[in-house]
Coordinates of C-alpha atoms in Angstrom, one line a residue:
X132 CA 0.0 0.0 0.0
X133 CA 1.0 3.6 -0.4
X134 CA 0.5 6.3 2.3
X135 CA -3.0 7.7 2.6
X136 CA -3.6 11.0 4.4
X137 CA -7.0 12.1 5.9
X138 CA -8.0 15.4 7.3
X139 CA -9.5 15.2 10.8
X140 CA -10.5 17.7 13.4
X141 CA -7.3 16.9 15.3
X142 CA -5.0 17.3 12.3
X143 CA -3.7 15.1 9.5
X144 CA -4.0 11.4 9.9
X145 CA -1.6 9.3 7.8
X146 CA -1.9 5.6 7.3
X147 CA 1.2 4.0 5.8
X148 CA 3.4 0.9 5.9
X149 CA 5.6 0.6 9.0
X150 CA 9.3 1.4 8.7
X151 CA 12.3 0.3 10.7
X152 CA 12.4 3.8 12.3
X153 CA 9.0 3.2 13.7
X154 CA 10.0 0.2 15.8
X155 CA 10.9 2.0 19.1
X156 CA 7.6 3.9 18.9
X157 CA 5.7 0.7 18.2
X158 CA 7.2 -1.0 21.3
X159 CA 6.2 1.9 23.4
X160 CA 2.7 2.1 21.9
X161 CA 2.1 -1.6 22.6
X162 CA 2.9 -1.2 26.3
X163 CA 0.6 1.9 26.6
X164 CA -2.3 0.2 24.8
X165 CA -2.1 -3.2 26.5
X166 CA -0.9 -2.7 30.1
X167 CA -2.4 -6.0 31.3
X168 CA -0.7 -7.9 28.5
X169 CA 2.6 -6.0 29.3
X170 CA 2.4 -7.5 32.8
X171 CA 2.2 -10.9 31.2
X172 CA 5.2 -10.0 28.9
X173 CA 3.2 -10.8 25.7
X174 CA 3.6 -7.4 24.0
X175 CA 5.8 -6.7 21.0
X176 CA 9.6 -6.5 21.4
X177 CA 11.9 -4.9 18.9
X178 CA 13.0 -8.3 17.7
X179 CA 9.4 -9.3 16.9
X180 CA 8.8 -6.1 14.9
X181 CA 12.0 -6.4 13.0
X182 CA 11.0 -9.9 12.0
X183 CA 7.5 -8.7 10.9
X184 CA 8.9 -6.1 8.6
X185 CA 11.4 -8.5 7.2
X186 CA 9.0 -11.4 6.4
X187 CA 5.9 -9.5 5.5
X188 CA 6.4 -5.7 5.2
X189 CA 3.1 -5.1 3.5
X190 CA 1.2 -6.4 6.5
X191 CA 2.6 -4.0 9.0
X192 CA 0.7 -0.7 8.9
X193 CA 0.9 2.4 11.2
X194 CA -1.2 5.5 11.8
X195 CA 0.3 8.9 12.5
X196 CA -1.6 11.9 13.7
X197 CA 0.4 15.0 12.9
X198 CA 3.6 12.8 12.7
X199 CA 2.9 11.2 16.1
X200 CA 2.6 7.4 16.1
X201 CA -0.9 6.7 17.5
X202 CA -1.9 3.3 16.0
X203 CA -0.8 0.2 14.2
X204 CA -1.8 -3.2 12.9
X205 CA 0.3 -6.3 12.4
X206 CA -0.7 -9.1 10.1
X207 CA 0.6 -12.3 8.4
X208 CA -0.7 -14.7 5.9
X209 CA -1.6 -18.3 6.9
X210 CA -3.0 -21.3 5.1
X211 CA -6.4 -22.3 6.6
X212 CA -8.0 -23.5 3.4
X213 CA -10.7 -26.0 4.3
X214 CA -10.3 -25.6 8.1
X215 CA -10.6 -21.9 8.7
X216 CA -12.1 -22.2 12.1
X217 CA -9.8 -24.7 13.7
X218 CA -8.8 -24.1 17.3
X219 CA -5.4 -22.4 17.7
X220 CA -3.4 -20.3 20.1
X221 CA -1.8 -16.9 19.6
X222 CA 1.7 -18.3 20.0
X223 CA 1.0 -21.1 17.6
X224 CA -0.6 -19.0 14.8
X225 CA 2.1 -16.3 15.0
X226 CA 5.1 -18.5 15.7
X227 CA 5.7 -17.0 19.1
X228 CA 5.1 -13.6 17.7
X229 CA 7.9 -13.7 15.1
X230 CA 5.7 -14.5 12.0
X231 CA 8.3 -17.0 10.7
X232 CA 5.3 -19.1 9.6
X233 CA 4.1 -16.4 7.3
X234 CA 3.1 -18.2 4.1
X235 CA 2.3 -16.1 1.0
X236 CA 0.7 -19.1 -0.5
X237 CA -2.0 -19.1 2.2
X238 CA -5.6 -17.9 1.7
X239 CA -6.1 -16.0 4.9
X240 CA -4.8 -12.7 6.3
X241 CA -4.4 -13.1 10.0
X242 CA -4.8 -10.1 12.2
X243 CA -2.2 -10.4 14.9
X244 CA -2.8 -7.1 16.6
X245 CA -4.5 -3.7 16.4
X246 CA -3.5 -0.9 18.7
X247 CA -4.7 2.7 19.1
X248 CA -3.2 5.0 21.7
X249 CA -5.7 5.6 24.5
X250 CA -5.4 9.4 24.0
X251 CA -6.3 9.0 20.3
X252 CA -9.3 6.7 20.7
X253 CA -12.7 7.9 19.4
X254 CA -11.1 9.7 16.4
X255 CA -11.8 6.9 13.9
X256 CA -8.2 5.8 13.7
X257 CA -9.1 2.1 14.4
X258 CA -11.6 2.2 11.6
X259 CA -9.0 3.5 9.1
X260 CA -6.5 0.8 10.2
X261 CA -9.2 -1.9 9.7
X262 CA -10.0 -0.5 6.2
X263 CA -6.3 -0.5 5.3
X264 CA -6.2 -4.2 6.3
X265 CA -9.3 -4.9 4.2
X266 CA -7.7 -3.2 1.3
X267 CA -4.6 -5.3 1.7
X268 CA -6.7 -8.5 1.8
X269 CA -8.4 -7.4 -1.5
X270 CA -5.1 -6.4 -3.2
X271 CA -3.6 -9.8 -2.4
X272 CA -6.7 -11.7 -3.4
X273 CA -7.0 -13.5 -0.1
X274 CA -10.2 -15.3 0.9
X275 CA -10.7 -13.7 4.3
X276 CA -9.3 -11.9 7.4
X277 CA -9.3 -14.0 10.6
X278 CA -8.3 -12.8 14.0
X279 CA -8.4 -13.9 17.6
X280 CA -10.1 -10.9 19.3
X281 CA -9.8 -10.0 22.9
X282 CA -13.0 -9.9 24.9
X283 CA -11.9 -6.8 26.8
X284 CA -14.8 -6.6 29.3
X285 CA -15.2 -10.3 30.1
X286 CA -13.5 -10.1 33.5
X287 CA -16.4 -8.0 34.8
X288 CA -18.9 -10.8 34.0
X289 CA -16.8 -14.0 34.2
X290 CA -18.5 -14.9 37.6
X291 CA -21.9 -15.0 35.9
X292 CA -21.4 -15.8 32.2
X293 CA -19.3 -18.3 30.3
X294 CA -17.1 -16.7 27.6
X295 CA -19.5 -18.0 24.9
X296 CA -22.5 -16.5 26.7
X297 CA -20.7 -13.1 27.1
X298 CA -19.8 -13.0 23.4
X299 CA -23.5 -13.8 22.5
X300 CA -24.7 -11.0 24.8
X301 CA -22.4 -8.5 23.0
X302 CA -23.5 -9.8 19.6
X303 CA -27.2 -9.3 20.6
X304 CA -26.5 -5.8 21.8
X305 CA -27.3 -6.6 25.5
X306 CA -23.7 -5.8 26.5
X307 CA -21.0 -3.6 25.1
X308 CA -17.4 -4.7 24.8
X309 CA -14.6 -2.1 23.9
X310 CA -13.0 -4.5 21.4
X311 CA -15.7 -6.9 20.1
X312 CA -18.4 -4.3 19.7
X313 CA -16.1 -2.3 17.5
X314 CA -15.1 -5.4 15.4
X315 CA -18.8 -6.2 14.8
X316 CA -19.4 -2.7 13.5
X317 CA -16.4 -3.2 11.2
X318 CA -18.2 -6.1 9.5
X319 CA -16.6 -9.0 11.3
X320 CA -18.6 -12.1 12.3
X321 CA -17.9 -14.3 15.3
X322 CA -17.1 -17.9 14.3
X323 CA -16.4 -19.2 17.8
X324 CA -14.5 -18.8 21.0
X325 CA -10.9 -19.8 21.4
X326 CA -9.8 -21.1 24.8
X327 CA -6.3 -20.7 26.2
X328 CA -5.6 -18.3 23.3
X329 CA -3.4 -15.8 25.1
X330 CA -2.4 -15.0 28.7
X331 CA -4.8 -12.1 29.1
X332 CA -6.4 -11.3 32.6
X333 CA -9.2 -9.2 31.1
X334 CA -10.3 -12.0 28.7
X335 CA -9.5 -14.8 31.1
X336 CA -7.3 -16.1 28.4
X337 CA -10.2 -16.5 25.9
X338 CA -10.6 -14.8 22.5
X339 CA -13.2 -14.6 19.8
X340 CA -12.5 -16.1 16.4
X341 CA -13.7 -13.4 14.1
X342 CA -13.9 -13.4 10.3
X343 CA -14.3 -10.9 7.5
X344 CA -14.9 -12.5 4.0
X345 CA -13.4 -10.8 1.0
X346 CA -16.3 -10.1 -1.4
X347 CA -13.8 -9.6 -4.3
X348 CA -12.0 -12.9 -3.8
X349 CA -11.3 -14.8 -7.0
X350 CA -10.3 -18.5 -6.5
X351 CA -7.1 -19.6 -8.2
X352 CA -5.9 -23.1 -8.7
X353 CA -4.0 -24.0 -5.5
X354 CA -3.2 -20.3 -5.0
X355 CA -1.1 -20.4 -8.1
X356 CA 1.1 -17.3 -8.9
X357 CA 2.8 -17.7 -12.2
X358 CA 4.1 -15.1 -14.6
X359 CA 5.5 -15.4 -18.0
X360 CA 8.5 -13.3 -19.0
X361 CA 9.9 -12.7 -22.5
X362 CA 13.5 -11.4 -22.8
X363 CA 14.4 -9.8 -26.1
X364 CA 17.9 -10.5 -27.4
X365 CA 17.7 -7.4 -29.6
X366 CA 20.0 -7.1 -32.6
X367 CA 20.8 -3.5 -33.5
X368 CA 21.2 -2.8 -37.2
X369 CA 21.1 0.2 -39.5
X370 CA 17.7 1.7 -40.1
X371 CA 16.3 4.4 -42.4
X372 CA 13.6 5.8 -40.2
X373 CA 11.8 5.7 -36.9
X374 CA 9.1 3.6 -38.5
X375 CA 11.8 0.9 -39.2
X376 CA 12.7 0.9 -35.5
X377 CA 9.0 0.8 -34.5
X378 CA 8.4 -2.2 -36.8
X379 CA 11.3 -4.2 -35.3
X380 CA 10.2 -3.4 -31.7
X381 CA 6.5 -4.2 -32.5
X382 CA 7.5 -7.6 -33.9
X383 CA 9.0 -8.6 -30.6
X384 CA 6.1 -7.2 -28.5
X385 CA 3.6 -8.9 -30.8
X386 CA 5.5 -12.2 -30.6
X387 CA 5.7 -12.0 -26.8
X388 CA 1.9 -11.3 -26.7
X389 CA 1.3 -14.4 -28.9
X390 CA 3.2 -16.4 -26.3
X391 CA 0.9 -14.8 -23.6
X392 CA 3.8 -13.1 -21.8
X393 CA 3.0 -10.9 -18.9
X394 CA 6.3 -9.0 -19.2
X395 CA 8.6 -8.3 -22.1
X396 CA 12.1 -7.0 -21.4
X397 CA 14.2 -5.0 -23.9
X398 CA 17.9 -4.3 -23.5
X399 CA 19.6 -1.1 -22.2
X400 CA 20.1 1.5 -24.9
X401 CA 18.5 -0.5 -27.7
X402 CA 16.9 2.8 -28.8
X403 CA 20.4 4.0 -29.8
X404 CA 19.6 2.2 -33.0
X405 CA 17.7 5.4 -33.9
X406 CA 21.1 7.2 -34.3
X407 CA 21.9 5.0 -37.3
X408 CA 19.4 6.9 -39.4
X409 CA 21.0 8.8 -42.3
X410 CA 20.2 12.2 -40.7
X411 CA 21.7 11.3 -37.4
X412 CA 24.6 8.9 -38.0
X413 CA 28.2 9.8 -37.3
X414 CA 27.3 12.6 -34.9
X415 CA 29.8 13.3 -32.1
X416 CA 28.9 11.2 -29.0
X417 CA 27.4 13.9 -26.8
X418 CA 25.5 15.5 -29.7
X419 CA 24.1 12.1 -30.6
X420 CA 22.9 11.3 -27.1
X421 CA 21.3 14.8 -26.9
X422 CA 19.5 14.3 -30.2
X423 CA 18.3 10.8 -29.0
X424 CA 17.0 12.4 -25.8
X425 CA 15.0 14.7 -28.1
X426 CA 13.3 11.6 -29.5
X427 CA 12.0 10.6 -26.0
X428 CA 8.4 11.7 -26.7
X429 CA 8.2 9.5 -29.8
X430 CA 9.9 6.6 -28.1
X431 CA 7.6 6.7 -25.1
X432 CA 4.5 7.1 -27.3
X433 CA 5.5 4.1 -29.3
X434 CA 5.9 1.9 -26.1
X435 CA 2.7 3.2 -24.6
X436 CA 0.8 2.3 -27.7
X437 CA 2.3 -1.2 -27.8
X438 CA 1.7 -1.9 -24.1
X439 CA -1.9 -1.0 -24.3
X440 CA -2.6 -2.5 -27.7
X441 CA -1.0 -5.9 -26.8
X442 CA -2.1 -5.8 -23.1
X443 CA 1.3 -6.6 -21.4
X444 CA 4.0 -4.9 -19.3
X445 CA 6.9 -3.6 -21.3
X446 CA 10.3 -3.1 -19.6
X447 CA 11.6 -0.7 -22.3
X448 CA 15.3 -1.2 -21.8
X449 CA 16.6 2.3 -21.4
X450 CA 16.5 5.6 -23.2
X451 CA 18.2 8.9 -22.5
X452 CA 15.7 11.2 -20.6
X453 CA 16.5 14.8 -20.2
X454 CA 15.6 16.4 -16.9
X455 CA 16.5 20.1 -16.9
X456 CA 20.2 20.4 -17.8
X457 CA 21.1 16.7 -17.1
X458 CA 20.4 13.5 -18.9
X459 CA 19.6 10.2 -17.1
X460 CA 19.8 6.8 -18.6
X461 CA 16.3 5.7 -17.6
X462 CA 14.2 2.5 -18.0
X463 CA 10.6 3.2 -18.8
X464 CA 8.2 0.6 -17.4
X465 CA 4.8 0.5 -19.2
X466 CA 1.6 -0.9 -17.8
X467 CA -1.1 -2.6 -20.0
X468 CA -3.2 0.5 -19.9
X469 CA -0.4 2.5 -21.5
X470 CA 0.7 4.4 -18.4
X471 CA 4.4 4.3 -17.4
X472 CA 6.9 5.2 -14.8
X473 CA 10.7 5.7 -15.0
X474 CA 13.6 4.0 -13.2
X475 CA 16.9 5.9 -13.7
X476 CA 20.2 4.1 -13.8
X477 CA 22.0 4.8 -10.5
X478 CA 25.6 3.7 -11.2
X479 CA 27.1 5.3 -14.3
X480 CA 30.1 3.6 -16.1
X481 CA 33.2 5.7 -16.9
X482 CA 32.4 5.3 -20.6
X483 CA 28.9 6.7 -20.2
X484 CA 30.3 9.7 -18.4
X485 CA 33.1 10.2 -20.9
X486 CA 31.2 9.7 -24.2
X487 CA 27.7 10.8 -23.3
X488 CA 27.8 12.9 -20.2
X489 CA 25.2 10.7 -18.5
X490 CA 24.3 11.5 -14.8
X491 CA 23.2 8.9 -12.3
X492 CA 19.7 9.0 -10.7
X493 CA 18.8 8.9 -7.0
X494 CA 15.6 6.8 -6.9
X495 CA 15.1 3.1 -6.7
X496 CA 11.6 1.8 -6.2
X497 CA 9.7 -1.4 -6.2
X498 CA 6.8 -1.4 -8.6
X499 CA 3.7 -3.5 -7.8
X500 CA 2.3 -4.5 -11.2
X501 CA -0.5 -6.7 -9.9
X502 CA 1.3 -9.7 -11.5
X503 CA 4.5 -9.4 -9.4
X504 CA 6.4 -6.8 -7.5
X505 CA 9.4 -5.9 -9.7
X506 CA 12.5 -3.8 -9.6
X507 CA 14.9 -2.5 -12.3
X508 CA 18.7 -2.5 -12.2
X509 CA 20.1 -1.2 -15.4
X510 CA 23.3 -3.0 -16.4
X511 CA 26.1 -1.7 -14.1
X512 CA 23.6 -1.4 -11.3
X513 CA 23.5 -5.2 -11.1
X514 CA 27.1 -5.2 -10.0
X515 CA 26.3 -3.4 -6.7
X516 CA 24.8 -5.9 -4.1
X517 CA 23.3 -3.1 -2.0
X518 CA 21.0 -2.0 -4.8
X519 CA 19.4 -5.4 -5.2
X520 CA 19.3 -5.9 -1.5
X521 CA 17.3 -2.7 -1.1
X522 CA 14.8 -3.9 -3.8
X523 CA 14.5 -7.3 -2.1
X524 CA 14.0 -5.7 1.3
X525 CA 11.2 -3.6 -0.2
X526 CA 9.4 -6.7 -1.5
X527 CA 10.7 -7.2 -5.0
X528 CA 10.1 -10.7 -6.5
X529 CA 11.6 -10.2 -9.9
X530 CA 14.5 -7.9 -10.8
X531 CA 14.8 -7.0 -14.5
X532 CA 18.3 -6.2 -15.7
X533 CA 18.5 -4.6 -19.2
X534 CA 22.1 -4.3 -20.3
X535 CA 24.4 -3.2 -23.1
X536 CA 27.9 -4.8 -23.1
X537 CA 30.5 -4.6 -25.7
X538 CA 32.6 -7.7 -25.1
X539 CA 32.6 -11.0 -23.2
X540 CA 34.3 -9.7 -20.0
X541 CA 31.7 -6.9 -19.6
X542 CA 28.9 -9.4 -20.3
X543 CA 30.3 -11.8 -17.7
X544 CA 30.3 -9.1 -15.0
X545 CA 26.6 -8.5 -15.5
X546 CA 25.8 -12.2 -15.9
X547 CA 27.7 -13.4 -12.8
X548 CA 26.5 -10.5 -10.6
X549 CA 22.9 -11.1 -11.7
X550 CA 23.2 -14.8 -10.8
X551 CA 24.6 -13.8 -7.4
X552 CA 21.8 -11.3 -6.8
X553 CA 19.2 -14.0 -7.4
X554 CA 20.9 -16.4 -4.9
X555 CA 21.6 -14.0 -2.1
X556 CA 18.2 -12.3 -2.2
X557 CA 16.1 -15.4 -3.1
X558 CA 14.5 -13.6 -6.1
X559 CA 14.2 -14.0 -9.8
X560 CA 16.5 -12.0 -12.0
X561 CA 15.8 -11.6 -15.8
X562 CA 18.4 -10.1 -18.1
X563 CA 18.5 -9.0 -21.7
X564 CA 21.3 -7.5 -23.8
X565 CA 22.0 -6.1 -27.2
X566 CA 23.6 -8.1 -30.0
X567 CA 24.8 -6.8 -33.4
X568 CA 26.7 -3.6 -34.2
X569 CA 26.2 0.0 -35.3
X570 CA 29.4 1.1 -37.1
X571 CA 28.1 4.6 -37.7
X572 CA 27.2 5.3 -34.0
X573 CA 30.1 6.2 -31.7
X574 CA 30.5 3.9 -28.6
X575 CA 28.0 1.3 -30.1
X576 CA 30.4 -0.5 -32.5
X577 CA 30.2 -4.1 -31.1
X578 CA 28.1 -6.0 -28.6
X579 CA 28.1 -9.3 -26.7
X580 CA 24.8 -10.5 -25.2
X581 CA 23.1 -13.6 -23.9
X582 CA 19.6 -13.2 -22.3
X583 CA 18.9 -15.3 -19.3
X584 CA 16.6 -15.8 -16.3
X585 CA 18.3 -16.7 -13.0
X586 CA 16.8 -18.2 -9.9
X587 CA 17.8 -19.0 -6.3
X588 CA 19.9 -22.2 -6.1
X589 CA 17.8 -24.7 -4.3
X590 CA 15.6 -27.7 -4.8
X591 CA 12.6 -25.6 -6.0
X592 CA 14.5 -24.4 -9.0
X593 CA 16.7 -25.4 -12.0
X594 CA 19.8 -27.3 -11.0
X595 CA 22.3 -24.5 -11.8
X596 CA 20.1 -21.6 -10.8
X597 CA 19.5 -20.9 -14.5
X598 CA 15.9 -21.1 -15.5
X599 CA 16.5 -20.3 -19.2
X600 CA 19.4 -19.0 -21.3
X601 CA 19.6 -17.8 -24.9
X602 CA 22.2 -18.7 -27.5
X603 CA 24.8 -15.9 -27.4
X604 CA 24.9 -13.2 -30.0
X605 CA 21.9 -14.3 -31.9
X606 CA 18.7 -12.3 -32.2
X607 CA 15.9 -14.2 -30.4
X608 CA 13.2 -14.1 -27.8
X609 CA 13.6 -16.1 -24.6
X610 CA 10.3 -17.0 -22.9
X611 CA 9.9 -18.7 -19.5
X612 CA 7.3 -19.1 -16.7
X613 CA 8.3 -18.0 -13.2
X614 CA 6.5 -19.5 -10.2
X615 CA 6.4 -16.7 -7.6
X616 CA 5.2 -19.2 -4.9
X617 CA 8.5 -21.1 -5.3
X618 CA 10.3 -18.1 -4.0
X619 CA 8.4 -18.1 -0.8
X620 CA 8.6 -21.8 -0.4
X621 CA 12.4 -21.5 -0.7
X622 CA 12.5 -18.6 1.7
X623 CA 10.6 -20.4 4.5
X624 CA 11.6 -24.1 4.0
X625 CA 14.6 -24.2 1.7
X626 CA 17.8 -25.9 2.5
X627 CA 19.2 -22.4 3.1
X628 CA 17.2 -19.2 3.9
X629 CA 19.4 -16.2 3.0
X630 CA 16.3 -13.9 3.1
X631 CA 15.7 -14.8 6.8
X632 CA 19.1 -15.8 8.1
X633 CA 20.9 -12.6 7.7
X634 CA 22.9 -11.5 10.8
X635 CA 21.3 -8.1 11.4
X636 CA 22.9 -8.1 14.8
X637 CA 26.3 -8.0 13.0
X638 CA 25.7 -6.2 9.8
X639 CA 23.5 -3.2 9.2
X640 CA 22.2 -2.1 5.8
X641 CA 21.3 1.6 5.5
X642 CA 19.6 3.0 2.4
X643 CA 19.8 6.8 1.9
X644 CA 17.4 6.8 -1.0
X645 CA 14.4 9.2 -0.9
X646 CA 11.3 7.9 0.9
X647 CA 9.4 5.9 -1.7
X648 CA 6.2 7.5 -0.5
X649 CA 7.6 10.8 -1.7
X650 CA 9.0 9.6 -5.0
X651 CA 6.8 6.6 -5.7
X652 CA 6.0 5.9 -9.4
X653 CA 2.4 6.0 -10.5
X654 CA 0.4 2.8 -10.1
X655 CA -1.3 1.3 -13.1
X656 CA -4.0 3.5 -14.6
X657 CA -2.5 6.8 -13.5

């Protein structure tokens, strides 16, 4: 989810994903909200919250009133399937509060906690947090939300009523419960009472099992999440016009669509082919890249038309994009409705600086396409582990690497580093490079390329961690299916678990990128 801000009588209320910097405030908030549970030592510790954000960042949401942390929800995904109402305990369903049992293949979003600061209650904050959780359930196409709800006022009636009778009285409106009455207003239904759920003096260790069914849920075979990726091994050759370029590009998009691909990946700088036109060839390097940047509107218009006409996502390699006085080497990502966002290259090679005067960008965002969460690392970016680690930590499932390399050593750097990024982050990495030559375009004389799709190296995947690989230096289209669920199976039950087993107590990764909520790309349809 992205941050959403509401205007209230008490100031601006912002609902957004939790961040690592929120953890101290979340620990303090839990103690203030649940003093009885704090006495039982069953409130969140920093280690719990760090684990939550690592294994399921989307499920951790906070509320800020004028920048003050006043509320939060914590959630995980569990597989209930045909036994959604089976008895369970809080420790069992949350793996002692660490969410290590979070399973993206599950069908149920489990609400582990909701907290609103006592001084901020009555302002509608709880309702906004519940709505954010429902939106998350819808966006992930999960069947339901389940939770074990505290029966906050039961201790006052325990000498006269059983837990089940107390719950029925609240349902009928004969009694009011601070927690359960609110949950019923939010559209939840009681499915039963859980005994020995959580050490809670107010509930006498009982809890309600409450459910909200997702009205938009679409059943999928076994929760299947597969995407088809087409990597274009693009041969640059002399052309006479922009129409020649458009015809060659459309051939590959049309072919990818014929193979029912969800994503088609073009190489870095494949649009430099436009400089081989008679009117533009043999220009000095910097003048050539400037003239190519002038063609950005035509290039973007072409890709937008193809994405919408063929109904797929186009990772459009890269193109020089002018921003004020500087030029970025940027990858445009097009959605099936024709809209797009840009990912600039961060790390600029000495040759790009020398010949073209390219400047590195400062933004690196994960893009939720609906099919998969993706990130882009343009060529040299793949050789820096921290860039891929940042994308993986932000939830990327596939990283696309468009590249342009002149010889085998340069290709091997990108190839080997991309393979390493797939292993160390337990993600898919898809690559595509240019082949062929452009003798009339400076710095684009020769190329070496071999498109490939890399995987983690474990039993779920291909033996060598190479899902597919093209023949080198031959124009072709590489098409493969990626099972996103395999990534999560590997992360939770693989022979090694790099995603979970990092020693954060020894090594700290700090990103100084702009807040993605301030620089986020548009979502599809905007």
